[in-house]
Structures are given as C-alpha cells and as structure tokens.
Short mmCIF file of C-alpha atoms in Angstrom, two decimals:
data_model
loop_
_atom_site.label_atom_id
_atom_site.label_comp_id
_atom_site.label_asym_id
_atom_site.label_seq_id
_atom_site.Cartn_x
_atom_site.Cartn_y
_atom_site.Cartn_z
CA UNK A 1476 2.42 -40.70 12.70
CA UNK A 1477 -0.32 -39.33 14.97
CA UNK A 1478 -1.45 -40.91 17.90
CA UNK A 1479 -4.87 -40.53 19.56
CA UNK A 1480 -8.25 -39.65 18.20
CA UNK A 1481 -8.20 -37.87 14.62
CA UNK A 1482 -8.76 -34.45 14.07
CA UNK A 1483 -12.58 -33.41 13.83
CA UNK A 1484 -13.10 -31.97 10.47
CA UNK A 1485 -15.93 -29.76 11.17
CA UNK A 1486 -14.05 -28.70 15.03
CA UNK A 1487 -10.80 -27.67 13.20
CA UNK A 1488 -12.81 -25.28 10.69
CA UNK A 1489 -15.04 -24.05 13.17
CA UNK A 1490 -11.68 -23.61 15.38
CA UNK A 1491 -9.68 -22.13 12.42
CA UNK A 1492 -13.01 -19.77 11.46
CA UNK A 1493 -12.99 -18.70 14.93
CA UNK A 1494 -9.38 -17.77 15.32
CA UNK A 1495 -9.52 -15.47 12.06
CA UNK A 1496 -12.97 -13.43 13.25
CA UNK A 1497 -11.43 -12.42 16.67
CA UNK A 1498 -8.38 -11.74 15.09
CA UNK A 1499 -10.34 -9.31 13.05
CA UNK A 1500 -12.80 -8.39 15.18
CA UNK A 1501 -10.39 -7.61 18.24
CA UNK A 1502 -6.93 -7.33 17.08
CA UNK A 1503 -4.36 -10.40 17.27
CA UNK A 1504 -3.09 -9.19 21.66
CA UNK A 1505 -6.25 -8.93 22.39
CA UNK A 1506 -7.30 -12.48 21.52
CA UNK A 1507 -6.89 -15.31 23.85
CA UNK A 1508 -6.80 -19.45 22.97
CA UNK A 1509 -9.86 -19.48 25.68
CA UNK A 1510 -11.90 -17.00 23.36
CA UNK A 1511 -11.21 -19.00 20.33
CA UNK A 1512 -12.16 -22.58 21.65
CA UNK A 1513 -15.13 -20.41 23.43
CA UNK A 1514 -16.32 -19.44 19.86
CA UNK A 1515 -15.61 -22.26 18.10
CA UNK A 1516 -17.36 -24.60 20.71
CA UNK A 1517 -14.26 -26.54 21.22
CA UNK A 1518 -12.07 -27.29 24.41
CA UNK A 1519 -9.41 -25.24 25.17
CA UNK A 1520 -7.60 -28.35 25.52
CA UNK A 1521 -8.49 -29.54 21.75
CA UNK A 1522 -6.71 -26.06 20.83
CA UNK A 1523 -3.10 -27.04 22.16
CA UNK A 1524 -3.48 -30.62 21.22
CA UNK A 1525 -3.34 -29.50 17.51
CA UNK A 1526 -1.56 -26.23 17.89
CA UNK A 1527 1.41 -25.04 20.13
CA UNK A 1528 -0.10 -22.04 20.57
CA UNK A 1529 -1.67 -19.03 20.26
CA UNK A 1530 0.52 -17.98 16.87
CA UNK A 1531 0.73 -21.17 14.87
CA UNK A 1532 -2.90 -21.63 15.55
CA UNK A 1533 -3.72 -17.58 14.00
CA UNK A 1534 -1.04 -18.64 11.17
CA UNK A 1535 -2.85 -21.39 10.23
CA UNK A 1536 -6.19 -19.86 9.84
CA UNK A 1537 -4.84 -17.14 8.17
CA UNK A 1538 -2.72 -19.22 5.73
CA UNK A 1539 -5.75 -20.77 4.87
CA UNK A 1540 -7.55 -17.61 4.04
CA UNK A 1541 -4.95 -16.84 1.57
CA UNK A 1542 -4.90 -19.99 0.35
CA UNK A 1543 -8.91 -19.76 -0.47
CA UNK A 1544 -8.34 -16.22 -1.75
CA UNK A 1545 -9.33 -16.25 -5.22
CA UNK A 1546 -6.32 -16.43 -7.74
CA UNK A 1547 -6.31 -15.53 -11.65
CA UNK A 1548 -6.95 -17.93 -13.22
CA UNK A 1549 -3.91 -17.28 -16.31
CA UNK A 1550 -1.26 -20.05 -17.18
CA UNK A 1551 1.28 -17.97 -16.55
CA UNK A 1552 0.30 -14.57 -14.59
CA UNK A 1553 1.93 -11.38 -14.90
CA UNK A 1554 4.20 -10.03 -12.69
CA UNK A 1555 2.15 -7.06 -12.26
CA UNK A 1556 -1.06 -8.82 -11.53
CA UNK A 1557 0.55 -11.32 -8.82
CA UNK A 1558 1.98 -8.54 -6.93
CA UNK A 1559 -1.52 -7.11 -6.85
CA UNK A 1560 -3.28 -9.95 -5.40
CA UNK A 1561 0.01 -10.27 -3.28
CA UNK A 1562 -0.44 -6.63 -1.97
CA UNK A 1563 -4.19 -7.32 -2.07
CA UNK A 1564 -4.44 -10.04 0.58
CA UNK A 1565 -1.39 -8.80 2.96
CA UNK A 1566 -3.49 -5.51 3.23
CA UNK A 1567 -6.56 -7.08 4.07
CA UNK A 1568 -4.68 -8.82 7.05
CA UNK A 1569 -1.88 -6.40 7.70
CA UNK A 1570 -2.69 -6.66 11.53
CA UNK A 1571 -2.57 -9.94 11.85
CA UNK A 1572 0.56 -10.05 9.96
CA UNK A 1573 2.54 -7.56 11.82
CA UNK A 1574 1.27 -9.35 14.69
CA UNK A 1575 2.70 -13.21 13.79
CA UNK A 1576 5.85 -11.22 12.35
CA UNK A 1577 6.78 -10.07 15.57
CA UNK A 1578 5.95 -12.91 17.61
CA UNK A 1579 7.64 -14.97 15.00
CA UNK A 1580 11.25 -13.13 16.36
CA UNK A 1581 10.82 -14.39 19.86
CA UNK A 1582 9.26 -17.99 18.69
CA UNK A 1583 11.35 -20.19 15.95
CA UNK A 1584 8.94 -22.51 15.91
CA UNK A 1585 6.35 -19.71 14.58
CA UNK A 1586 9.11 -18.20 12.68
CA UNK A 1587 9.54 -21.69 10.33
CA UNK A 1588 5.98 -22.14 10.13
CA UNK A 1589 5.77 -18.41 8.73
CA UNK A 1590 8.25 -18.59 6.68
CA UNK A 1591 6.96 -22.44 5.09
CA UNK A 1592 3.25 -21.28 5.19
CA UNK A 1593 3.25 -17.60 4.24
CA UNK A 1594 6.76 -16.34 3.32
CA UNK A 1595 8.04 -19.04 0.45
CA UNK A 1596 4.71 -19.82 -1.15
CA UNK A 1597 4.09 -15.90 -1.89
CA UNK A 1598 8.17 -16.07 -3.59
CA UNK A 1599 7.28 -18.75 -5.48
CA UNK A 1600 4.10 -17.20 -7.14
CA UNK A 1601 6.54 -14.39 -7.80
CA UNK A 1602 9.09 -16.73 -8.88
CA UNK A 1603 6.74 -18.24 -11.50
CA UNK A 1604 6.10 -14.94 -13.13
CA UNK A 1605 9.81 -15.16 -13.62
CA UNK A 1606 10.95 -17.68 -15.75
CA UNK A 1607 12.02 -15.34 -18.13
CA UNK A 1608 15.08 -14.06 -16.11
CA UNK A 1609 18.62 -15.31 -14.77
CA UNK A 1610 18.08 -17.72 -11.33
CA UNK A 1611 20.36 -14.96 -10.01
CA UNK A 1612 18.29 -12.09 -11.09
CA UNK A 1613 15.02 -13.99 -10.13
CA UNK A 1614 16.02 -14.36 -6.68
CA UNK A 1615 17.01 -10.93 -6.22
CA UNK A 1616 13.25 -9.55 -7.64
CA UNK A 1617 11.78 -12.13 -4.95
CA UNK A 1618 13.97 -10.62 -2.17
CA UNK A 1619 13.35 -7.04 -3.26
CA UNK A 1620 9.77 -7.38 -3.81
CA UNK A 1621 9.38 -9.35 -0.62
CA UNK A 1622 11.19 -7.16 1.46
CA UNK A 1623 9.56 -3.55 0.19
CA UNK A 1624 6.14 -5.53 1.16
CA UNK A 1625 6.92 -6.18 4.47
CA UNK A 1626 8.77 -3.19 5.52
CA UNK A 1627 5.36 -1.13 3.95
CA UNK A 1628 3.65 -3.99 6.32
CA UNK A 1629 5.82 -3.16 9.28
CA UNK A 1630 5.30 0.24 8.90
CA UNK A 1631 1.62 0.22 8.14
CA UNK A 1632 2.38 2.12 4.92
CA UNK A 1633 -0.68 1.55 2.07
CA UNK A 1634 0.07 -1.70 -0.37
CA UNK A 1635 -2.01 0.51 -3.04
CA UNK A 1636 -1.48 0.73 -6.65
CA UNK A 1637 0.69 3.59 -6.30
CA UNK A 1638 3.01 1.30 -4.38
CA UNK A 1639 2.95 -1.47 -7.05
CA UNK A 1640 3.95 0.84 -9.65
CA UNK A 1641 7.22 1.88 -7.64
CA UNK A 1642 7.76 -1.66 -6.69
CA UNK A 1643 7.55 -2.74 -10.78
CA UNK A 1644 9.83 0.31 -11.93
CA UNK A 1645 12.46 -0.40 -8.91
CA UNK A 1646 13.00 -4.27 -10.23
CA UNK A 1647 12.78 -3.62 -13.92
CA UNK A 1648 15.90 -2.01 -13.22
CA UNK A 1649 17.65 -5.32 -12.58
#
C-alpha cells in the first residue's frame, strides 16, 4: 500500500514524456534525473520518490512506448508479422535498449524490472503465435528468437527484413 500523496497523473506523463525525448535526443549517459524533472517541470525529488533511479525511470517510459506502439489488430498474428513489429520497435529504441541492458548487469533491481516489463511480455506475443507447437519446442523458438534479437541489439547489427527472414528459416528448423 502506498503512503503519502498520490501520484500526479499529468506529472508522471509529463515525467515519463520527458525521460523518453532526452533519451532520444541525447543518448541514455548523457541524460541526467536533474534534466528530466527540469523538462518535465517536476522536482527532482518527485523523480526518486516514484523511481529508484535513473534506469527504472527510462524503462518505464520506454515500456510504455511499446506498450502504445500500434499492434495488428489479427486474433491470432503470425509469427512472421509479430517478429516484425518485435524487430520494428527494438530498432527504433536500440540505444536506449543497449543502454538499460547493460546497466541492468550491474543493477538487479533494473534487471527484474527488464526482464517483467520488456523481456517476458515480447516472449509471450511470440509465444501466442505458437500454439501450434510442443511447450518444449515453443520455448526453445522464444529463446532463439529472443536471443538472435538481442545479440543483433548488442551488436548494433540492422533488425531489417533480411534479418527476419534468417530468423524464420533458423526456427522452422525445429
């Protein structure tokens, strides 16, 4: 149960808003909690009373950005077309996500929230394109797919349509 004053609607968009345009604008290092609650017309104080820090506060206004993303709108989407939109959206904020991935080894507080915010919802929209196969085999498409994404991420390798072909003929072999 929280305690104290409830979060301000309109301060944690204009917070959240904030966070993701200087991420853009300047690059995650470059971008301090002062600059955000600068922008956003909020105390710096307000910042770390909802968010730990500089990382789960980025996560969360990035997590929302993909969650806003629009999605096809299909009862049951393709494989093909998820990993798209999947490739789509982690190449629009590969910098940013580099960025919490590697502050996410030294912080396991980031780490969980990455992995519960970003990491398991994008396996289970791949997961859901896989009803068709074995639990066992459906797991290890999640895993593969998920891991060729991020090391192209790491690497700052193109998430293009040439790489979604390769990705869909390496797991139709299992």
């Amino acid at each position: 149960m929280r305690v104290g004053r409830p979060r301000d609607e309109k301060v944690r968009r204009a917070i959240l808003t904030a966070a993701q345009e200087l991420v853009l604008e300047k690059g995650y290092a470059a971008v301090t909690t002062a600059d955000v609650a600068k922008r956003a017309g909020a105390g710096k104080q307000t910042l770390y009373r909802w968010w730990p820090g500089k990382g789960a506060l980025v996560l969360d206004a990035f997590s929302e950005w993909v969650q806003q993303a629009p999605r096809l709108s299909r009862r049951k989407p393709s494989l093909s077309s998820t990993l798209v939109e999947f490739c789509r959206g982690a190449s629009e904020a590969a910098p940013v996500l580099r960025a919490l991935m590697a502050e996410a080894q030294f912080d396991e507080d980031l780490h969980r929230r990455l992995v519960a915010q970003l990491v398991r919802p994008r396996g289970d929209e791949l997961r859901a394109c896989l009803e068709d196969r074995r639990p066992s085999d459906r797991e290890l498409v999640v895993n593969v797919l998920s891991g060729l994404v991020w090391q192209r991420l790491m690497l700052n390798e193109p998430l293009d349509a040439q790489f979604v072909r390769f990705a869909l003929r390496v797991v139709e072999r299992i």
